[in-house]
Amino acid sequence: VEDIAQSAGVSAATAYNHFPTKHALLAQVYAPIIGPLLVQARRDIETDRPMIEALDDQVRALCRIVAHNRTLTAAFSAAVSEYTIKIGQLPDPADEADPRTLVPMPEALELLIEHGQRTGELRAYPPSRDMSGLLINTLLTRNVNRPDESSEITAELLLSVMFGVLQPEIAAGAERPFRHAH
């Protein structure tokens, strides 16, 4: 909290006084970083963009954001874990201190996957909420455990997992179908 307050040009006491918890403070700092992804996901759905293309772009953008903000993402992830353990229940949309509701990180992927499942572009199972949660949890874990991993490698892994489950035909016969040439 002290580091965030310092970078915002305020005292730690001021930061603590304006946010109900450190979890909420971290979420408020992280929200604008993730927010544009949700806007893009909604736009992709409204314009009937092919979901394979939209999801590919979304995952790659998310991986770039996480890699670029590695330390802040790790702090946010820790805040989410700590808060989840503390309250011991699913997020409550009315809870203004819950970082999971303040920064619904899986939501953009969930919307796109759900839309793709509804239109038949993606398999209906597993449910979009489960798949998006799995992908985000994997991303956040890799962010902490593999700090030197490039966003491209992380994205390739997440895309392989996601489409391997939701549309395995894409990967049929290809050893690494989501690898971009560098």
mmCIF file of N, CA and C in Angstrom, residues 43-138:
data_model
loop_
_atom_site.group_PDB
_atom_site.id
_atom_site.type_symbol
_atom_site.label_atom_id
_atom_site.label_comp_id
_atom_site.label_asym_id
_atom_site.label_seq_id
_atom_site.Cartn_x
_atom_site.Cartn_y
_atom_site.Cartn_z
ATOM 1 N N ARG A 43 -17.595 -5.115 -27.647
ATOM 2 C CA ARG A 43 -17.587 -4.620 -29.027
ATOM 3 C C ARG A 43 -17.492 -5.795 -30.008
ATOM 4 N N ASP A 44 -16.641 -6.746 -29.710
ATOM 5 C CA ASP A 44 -16.490 -7.917 -30.584
ATOM 6 C C ASP A 44 -17.801 -8.692 -30.708
ATOM 7 N N ILE A 45 -18.526 -8.807 -29.623
ATOM 8 C CA ILE A 45 -19.813 -9.507 -29.647
ATOM 9 C C ILE A 45 -20.831 -8.702 -30.441
ATOM 10 N N GLU A 46 -20.896 -7.395 -30.196
ATOM 11 C CA GLU A 46 -21.853 -6.532 -30.899
ATOM 12 C C GLU A 46 -21.635 -6.524 -32.407
ATOM 13 N N THR A 47 -20.397 -6.630 -32.829
ATOM 14 C CA THR A 47 -20.083 -6.576 -34.263
ATOM 15 C C THR A 47 -20.009 -7.967 -34.899
ATOM 16 N N ASP A 48 -20.377 -8.984 -34.145
ATOM 17 C CA ASP A 48 -20.348 -10.368 -34.640
ATOM 18 C C ASP A 48 -18.983 -10.789 -35.162
ATOM 19 N N ARG A 49 -17.961 -10.325 -34.505
ATOM 20 C CA ARG A 49 -16.613 -10.744 -34.873
ATOM 21 C C ARG A 49 -16.477 -12.241 -34.614
ATOM 22 N N PRO A 50 -15.794 -12.975 -35.463
ATOM 23 C CA PRO A 50 -15.597 -14.401 -35.191
ATOM 24 C C PRO A 50 -14.928 -14.592 -33.820
ATOM 25 N N MET A 51 -15.500 -15.477 -33.019
ATOM 26 C CA MET A 51 -15.039 -15.636 -31.642
ATOM 27 C C MET A 51 -13.638 -16.220 -31.544
ATOM 28 N N ILE A 52 -13.238 -17.036 -32.492
ATOM 29 C CA ILE A 52 -11.876 -17.585 -32.453
ATOM 30 C C ILE A 52 -10.876 -16.436 -32.549
ATOM 31 N N GLU A 53 -11.117 -15.549 -33.481
ATOM 32 C CA GLU A 53 -10.244 -14.381 -33.680
ATOM 33 C C GLU A 53 -10.293 -13.451 -32.466
ATOM 34 N N ALA A 54 -11.501 -13.191 -31.966
ATOM 35 C CA ALA A 54 -11.663 -12.297 -30.813
ATOM 36 C C ALA A 54 -10.977 -12.868 -29.572
ATOM 37 N N LEU A 55 -11.148 -14.152 -29.337
ATOM 38 C CA LEU A 55 -10.515 -14.781 -28.175
ATOM 39 C C LEU A 55 -9.001 -14.815 -28.308
ATOM 40 N N ASP A 56 -8.512 -15.065 -29.500
ATOM 41 C CA ASP A 56 -7.069 -15.058 -29.729
ATOM 42 C C ASP A 56 -6.499 -13.682 -29.371
ATOM 43 N N ASP A 57 -7.122 -12.635 -29.897
ATOM 44 C CA ASP A 57 -6.654 -11.273 -29.600
ATOM 45 C C ASP A 57 -6.775 -10.947 -28.115
ATOM 46 N N GLN A 58 -7.872 -11.359 -27.507
ATOM 47 C CA GLN A 58 -8.125 -11.066 -26.093
ATOM 48 C C GLN A 58 -7.071 -11.725 -25.195
ATOM 49 N N VAL A 59 -6.789 -12.983 -25.443
ATOM 50 C CA VAL A 59 -5.800 -13.701 -24.629
ATOM 51 C C VAL A 59 -4.416 -13.092 -24.815
ATOM 52 N N ARG A 60 -4.059 -12.787 -26.041
ATOM 53 C CA ARG A 60 -2.741 -12.195 -26.294
ATOM 54 C C ARG A 60 -2.622 -10.818 -25.624
ATOM 55 N N ALA A 61 -3.678 -10.015 -25.706
ATOM 56 C CA ALA A 61 -3.655 -8.692 -25.063
ATOM 57 C C ALA A 61 -3.554 -8.835 -23.548
ATOM 58 N N LEU A 62 -4.309 -9.743 -22.988
ATOM 59 C CA LEU A 62 -4.278 -9.968 -21.543
ATOM 60 C C LEU A 62 -2.891 -10.414 -21.093
ATOM 61 N N CYS A 63 -2.279 -11.295 -21.841
ATOM 62 C CA CYS A 63 -0.926 -11.763 -21.494
ATOM 63 C C CYS A 63 0.093 -10.630 -21.585
ATOM 64 N N ARG A 64 -0.058 -9.757 -22.586
ATOM 65 C CA ARG A 64 0.850 -8.599 -22.691
ATOM 66 C C ARG A 64 0.669 -7.658 -21.503
ATOM 67 N N ILE A 65 -0.574 -7.403 -21.122
ATOM 68 C CA ILE A 65 -0.864 -6.519 -19.986
ATOM 69 C C ILE A 65 -0.262 -7.088 -18.703
ATOM 70 N N VAL A 66 -0.477 -8.366 -18.473
ATOM 71 C CA VAL A 66 0.042 -9.002 -17.258
ATOM 72 C C VAL A 66 1.568 -8.965 -17.244
ATOM 73 N N ALA A 67 2.198 -9.259 -18.367
ATOM 74 C CA ALA A 67 3.668 -9.240 -18.427
ATOM 75 C C ALA A 67 4.207 -7.831 -18.215
ATOM 76 N N HIS A 68 3.542 -6.852 -18.796
ATOM 77 C CA HIS A 68 3.990 -5.462 -18.665
ATOM 78 C C HIS A 68 3.826 -4.953 -17.228
ATOM 79 N N ASN A 69 2.801 -5.430 -16.545
ATOM 80 C CA ASN A 69 2.493 -5.007 -15.167
ATOM 81 C C ASN A 69 2.715 -6.166 -14.198
ATOM 82 N N ARG A 70 3.793 -6.893 -14.392
ATOM 83 C CA ARG A 70 4.038 -8.139 -13.661
ATOM 84 C C ARG A 70 3.956 -7.967 -12.141
ATOM 85 N N THR A 71 4.619 -6.969 -11.586
ATOM 86 C CA THR A 71 4.644 -6.788 -10.130
ATOM 87 C C THR A 71 3.276 -6.384 -9.600
ATOM 88 N N LEU A 72 2.626 -5.446 -10.277
ATOM 89 C CA LEU A 72 1.287 -5.027 -9.855
ATOM 90 C C LEU A 72 0.304 -6.190 -9.975
ATOM 91 N N THR A 73 0.420 -6.961 -11.041
ATOM 92 C CA THR A 73 -0.457 -8.123 -11.218
ATOM 93 C C THR A 73 -0.246 -9.132 -10.095
ATOM 94 N N ALA A 74 0.990 -9.359 -9.713
ATOM 95 C CA ALA A 74 1.272 -10.285 -8.610
ATOM 96 C C ALA A 74 0.651 -9.775 -7.312
ATOM 97 N N ALA A 75 0.755 -8.480 -7.068
ATOM 98 C CA ALA A 75 0.155 -7.902 -5.856
ATOM 99 C C ALA A 75 -1.366 -8.019 -5.901
ATOM 100 N N PHE A 76 -1.945 -7.749 -7.065
ATOM 101 C CA PHE A 76 -3.396 -7.879 -7.218
ATOM 102 C C PHE A 76 -3.828 -9.330 -7.009
ATOM 103 N N SER A 77 -3.108 -10.255 -7.600
ATOM 104 C CA SER A 77 -3.417 -11.678 -7.459
ATOM 105 C C SER A 77 -3.346 -12.109 -5.991
ATOM 106 N N ALA A 78 -2.339 -11.636 -5.287
ATOM 107 C CA ALA A 78 -2.211 -11.952 -3.860
ATOM 108 C C ALA A 78 -3.380 -11.363 -3.072
ATOM 109 N N ALA A 79 -3.789 -10.154 -3.432
ATOM 110 C CA ALA A 79 -4.926 -9.523 -2.755
ATOM 111 C C ALA A 79 -6.205 -10.323 -2.985
ATOM 112 N N VAL A 80 -6.396 -10.797 -4.204
ATOM 113 C CA VAL A 80 -7.569 -11.617 -4.516
ATOM 114 C C VAL A 80 -7.546 -12.905 -3.699
ATOM 115 N N SER A 81 -6.409 -13.565 -3.671
ATOM 116 C CA SER A 81 -6.294 -14.818 -2.907
ATOM 117 C C SER A 81 -6.544 -14.588 -1.421
ATOM 118 N N GLU A 82 -5.915 -13.569 -0.879
ATOM 119 C CA GLU A 82 -6.069 -13.275 0.548
ATOM 120 C C GLU A 82 -7.518 -12.944 0.888
ATOM 121 N N TYR A 83 -8.158 -12.130 0.050
ATOM 122 C CA TYR A 83 -9.543 -11.738 0.313
ATOM 123 C C TYR A 83 -10.476 -12.944 0.206
ATOM 124 N N THR A 84 -10.242 -13.781 -0.788
ATOM 125 C CA THR A 84 -11.068 -14.972 -0.983
ATOM 126 C C THR A 84 -10.968 -15.897 0.224
ATOM 127 N N ILE A 85 -9.774 -16.102 0.719
ATOM 128 C CA ILE A 85 -9.573 -16.947 1.899
ATOM 129 C C ILE A 85 -10.234 -16.305 3.116
ATOM 130 N N LYS A 86 -10.091 -15.005 3.232
ATOM 131 C CA LYS A 86 -10.642 -14.271 4.382
ATOM 132 C C LYS A 86 -12.161 -14.400 4.467
ATOM 133 N N ILE A 87 -12.861 -14.220 3.328
ATOM 134 C CA ILE A 87 -14.322 -14.254 3.393
ATOM 135 C C ILE A 87 -14.895 -15.643 3.145
ATOM 136 N N GLY A 88 -14.131 -16.503 2.482
ATOM 137 C CA GLY A 88 -14.532 -17.890 2.307
ATOM 138 C C GLY A 88 -15.805 -18.122 1.524
ATOM 139 N N GLN A 89 -16.066 -17.278 0.538
ATOM 140 C CA GLN A 89 -17.261 -17.473 -0.286
ATOM 141 C C GLN A 89 -17.062 -16.859 -1.665
ATOM 142 N N LEU A 90 -18.018 -17.128 -2.537
ATOM 143 C CA LEU A 90 -17.977 -16.556 -3.877
ATOM 144 C C LEU A 90 -18.134 -15.039 -3.800
ATOM 145 N N PRO A 91 -17.728 -14.324 -4.834
ATOM 146 C CA PRO A 91 -17.864 -12.866 -4.823
ATOM 147 C C PRO A 91 -19.319 -12.421 -4.680
ATOM 148 N N ASP A 92 -19.509 -11.360 -3.924
ATOM 149 C CA ASP A 92 -20.819 -10.731 -3.765
ATOM 150 C C ASP A 92 -20.751 -9.390 -4.485
ATOM 151 N N PRO A 93 -21.556 -9.190 -5.533
ATOM 152 C CA PRO A 93 -21.491 -7.930 -6.283
ATOM 153 C C PRO A 93 -21.694 -6.679 -5.419
ATOM 154 N N ALA A 94 -22.334 -6.820 -4.277
ATOM 155 C CA ALA A 94 -22.564 -5.674 -3.398
ATOM 156 C C ALA A 94 -21.362 -5.359 -2.507
ATOM 157 N N ASP A 95 -20.374 -6.234 -2.476
ATOM 158 C CA ASP A 95 -19.199 -6.047 -1.619
ATOM 159 C C ASP A 95 -18.215 -5.097 -2.300
ATOM 160 N N GLU A 96 -18.161 -3.870 -1.822
ATOM 161 C CA GLU A 96 -17.319 -2.834 -2.430
ATOM 162 C C GLU A 96 -15.838 -2.977 -2.097
ATOM 163 N N ALA A 97 -15.498 -3.944 -1.270
ATOM 164 C CA ALA A 97 -14.096 -4.165 -0.926
ATOM 165 C C ALA A 97 -13.519 -5.402 -1.618
ATOM 166 N N ASP A 98 -14.360 -6.164 -2.299
ATOM 167 C CA ASP A 98 -13.910 -7.419 -2.909
ATOM 168 C C ASP A 98 -13.206 -7.140 -4.236
ATOM 169 N N PRO A 99 -11.912 -7.433 -4.320
ATOM 170 C CA PRO A 99 -11.187 -7.166 -5.564
ATOM 171 C C PRO A 99 -11.701 -7.999 -6.739
ATOM 172 N N ARG A 100 -12.352 -9.115 -6.454
ATOM 173 C CA ARG A 100 -12.893 -9.958 -7.530
ATOM 174 C C ARG A 100 -14.071 -9.301 -8.225
ATOM 175 N N THR A 101 -14.842 -8.474 -7.494
ATOM 176 C CA THR A 101 -15.952 -7.766 -8.128
ATOM 177 C C THR A 101 -15.504 -6.417 -8.681
ATOM 178 N N LEU A 102 -14.499 -5.824 -8.060
ATOM 179 C CA LEU A 102 -13.988 -4.542 -8.541
ATOM 180 C C LEU A 102 -13.208 -4.698 -9.847
ATOM 181 N N VAL A 103 -12.542 -5.818 -10.002
ATOM 182 C CA VAL A 103 -11.792 -6.126 -11.229
ATOM 183 C C VAL A 103 -12.164 -7.552 -11.644
ATOM 184 N N PRO A 104 -13.284 -7.694 -12.355
ATOM 185 C CA PRO A 104 -13.708 -9.038 -12.755
ATOM 186 C C PRO A 104 -12.859 -9.552 -13.919
ATOM 187 N N MET A 105 -11.653 -9.929 -13.605
ATOM 188 C CA MET A 105 -10.659 -10.288 -14.614
ATOM 189 C C MET A 105 -11.128 -11.353 -15.612
ATOM 190 N N PRO A 106 -11.859 -12.375 -15.188
ATOM 191 C CA PRO A 106 -12.285 -13.393 -16.161
ATOM 192 C C PRO A 106 -13.456 -12.965 -17.054
ATOM 193 N N GLU A 107 -14.093 -11.832 -16.753
ATOM 194 C CA GLU A 107 -15.359 -11.497 -17.404
ATOM 195 C C GLU A 107 -15.272 -11.351 -18.920
ATOM 196 N N ALA A 108 -14.239 -10.705 -19.433
ATOM 197 C CA ALA A 108 -14.139 -10.524 -20.885
ATOM 198 C C ALA A 108 -14.044 -11.877 -21.584
ATOM 199 N N LEU A 109 -13.197 -12.756 -21.070
ATOM 200 C CA LEU A 109 -13.088 -14.095 -21.656
ATOM 201 C C LEU A 109 -14.400 -14.856 -21.504
ATOM 202 N N GLU A 110 -15.016 -14.727 -20.350
ATOM 203 C CA GLU A 110 -16.282 -15.423 -20.111
ATOM 204 C C GLU A 110 -17.345 -14.995 -21.118
ATOM 205 N N LEU A 111 -17.461 -13.691 -21.360
ATOM 206 C CA LEU A 111 -18.447 -13.193 -22.328
ATOM 207 C C LEU A 111 -18.187 -13.738 -23.726
ATOM 208 N N LEU A 112 -16.933 -13.700 -24.148
ATOM 209 C CA LEU A 112 -16.593 -14.178 -25.489
ATOM 210 C C LEU A 112 -16.810 -15.685 -25.621
ATOM 211 N N ILE A 113 -16.393 -16.436 -24.630
ATOM 212 C CA ILE A 113 -16.583 -17.890 -24.674
ATOM 213 C C ILE A 113 -18.068 -18.223 -24.673
ATOM 214 N N GLU A 114 -18.820 -17.563 -23.792
ATOM 215 C CA GLU A 114 -20.265 -17.808 -23.719
ATOM 216 C C GLU A 114 -20.931 -17.509 -25.059
ATOM 217 N N HIS A 115 -20.555 -16.410 -25.676
ATOM 218 C CA HIS A 115 -21.122 -16.051 -26.983
ATOM 219 C C HIS A 115 -20.748 -17.109 -28.027
ATOM 220 N N GLY A 116 -19.495 -17.512 -28.040
ATOM 221 C CA GLY A 116 -19.056 -18.542 -28.978
ATOM 222 C C GLY A 116 -19.762 -19.869 -28.757
ATOM 223 N N GLN A 117 -20.062 -20.189 -27.525
ATOM 224 C CA GLN A 117 -20.800 -21.420 -27.226
ATOM 225 C C GLN A 117 -22.252 -21.300 -27.680
ATOM 226 N N ARG A 118 -22.829 -20.118 -27.485
ATOM 227 C CA ARG A 118 -24.212 -19.891 -27.886
ATOM 228 C C ARG A 118 -24.375 -19.938 -29.410
ATOM 229 N N THR A 119 -23.387 -19.417 -30.125
ATOM 230 C CA THR A 119 -23.469 -19.388 -31.591
ATOM 231 C C THR A 119 -22.997 -20.686 -32.231
ATOM 232 N N GLY A 120 -22.451 -21.590 -31.442
ATOM 233 C CA GLY A 120 -21.983 -22.860 -31.973
ATOM 234 C C GLY A 120 -20.545 -22.835 -32.475
ATOM 235 N N GLU A 121 -19.859 -21.707 -32.318
ATOM 236 C CA GLU A 121 -18.454 -21.635 -32.736
ATOM 237 C C GLU A 121 -17.551 -22.436 -31.800
ATOM 238 N N LEU A 122 -18.003 -22.615 -30.565
ATOM 239 C CA LEU A 122 -17.229 -23.334 -29.551
ATOM 240 C C LEU A 122 -18.094 -24.418 -28.923
ATOM 241 N N ARG A 123 -17.454 -25.455 -28.431
ATOM 242 C CA ARG A 123 -18.176 -26.491 -27.699
ATOM 243 C C ARG A 123 -18.864 -25.892 -26.482
ATOM 244 N N ALA A 124 -19.972 -26.501 -26.099
ATOM 245 C CA ALA A 124 -20.760 -25.988 -24.973
ATOM 246 C C ALA A 124 -20.167 -26.332 -23.609
ATOM 247 N N TYR A 125 -19.238 -27.268 -23.572
ATOM 248 C CA TYR A 125 -18.657 -27.673 -22.293
ATOM 249 C C TYR A 125 -17.151 -27.564 -22.373
ATOM 250 N N PRO A 126 -16.513 -27.091 -21.339
ATOM 251 C CA PRO A 126 -17.028 -26.670 -20.037
ATOM 252 C C PRO A 126 -17.697 -25.296 -20.117
ATOM 253 N N PRO A 127 -18.500 -24.975 -19.106
ATOM 254 C CA PRO A 127 -19.171 -23.674 -19.091
ATOM 255 C C PRO A 127 -18.162 -22.521 -19.163
ATOM 256 N N SER A 128 -18.608 -21.429 -19.740
ATOM 257 C CA SER A 128 -17.731 -20.268 -19.947
ATOM 258 C C SER A 128 -17.126 -19.753 -18.643
ATOM 259 N N ARG A 129 -17.883 -19.756 -17.577
ATOM 260 C CA ARG A 129 -17.358 -19.270 -16.294
ATOM 261 C C ARG A 129 -16.200 -20.144 -15.812
ATOM 262 N N ASP A 130 -16.344 -21.444 -15.949
ATOM 263 C CA ASP A 130 -15.276 -22.357 -15.523
ATOM 264 C C ASP A 130 -14.040 -22.219 -16.403
ATOM 265 N N MET A 131 -14.242 -22.127 -17.713
ATOM 266 C CA MET A 131 -13.105 -22.032 -18.629
ATOM 267 C C MET A 131 -12.362 -20.717 -18.433
ATOM 268 N N SER A 132 -13.092 -19.618 -18.305
ATOM 269 C CA SER A 132 -12.431 -18.318 -18.123
ATOM 270 C C SER A 132 -11.696 -18.266 -16.786
ATOM 271 N N GLY A 133 -12.283 -18.830 -15.749
ATOM 272 C CA GLY A 133 -11.613 -18.880 -14.449
ATOM 273 C C GLY A 133 -10.344 -19.710 -14.492
ATOM 274 N N LEU A 134 -10.402 -20.834 -15.176
ATOM 275 C CA LEU A 134 -9.225 -21.690 -15.331
ATOM 276 C C LEU A 134 -8.098 -20.945 -16.046
ATOM 277 N N LEU A 135 -8.444 -20.245 -17.107
ATOM 278 C CA LEU A 135 -7.434 -19.510 -17.875
ATOM 279 C C LEU A 135 -6.810 -18.384 -17.052
ATOM 280 N N ILE A 136 -7.643 -17.621 -16.347
ATOM 281 C CA ILE A 136 -7.123 -16.510 -15.542
ATOM 282 C C ILE A 136 -6.269 -17.040 -14.395
ATOM 283 N N ASN A 137 -6.724 -18.085 -13.732
ATOM 284 C CA ASN A 137 -5.921 -18.649 -12.641
ATOM 285 C C ASN A 137 -4.579 -19.157 -13.147
ATOM 286 N N THR A 138 -4.577 -19.785 -14.305
ATOM 287 C CA THR A 138 -3.324 -20.258 -14.892
ATOM 288 C C THR A 138 -2.415 -19.080 -15.219
#
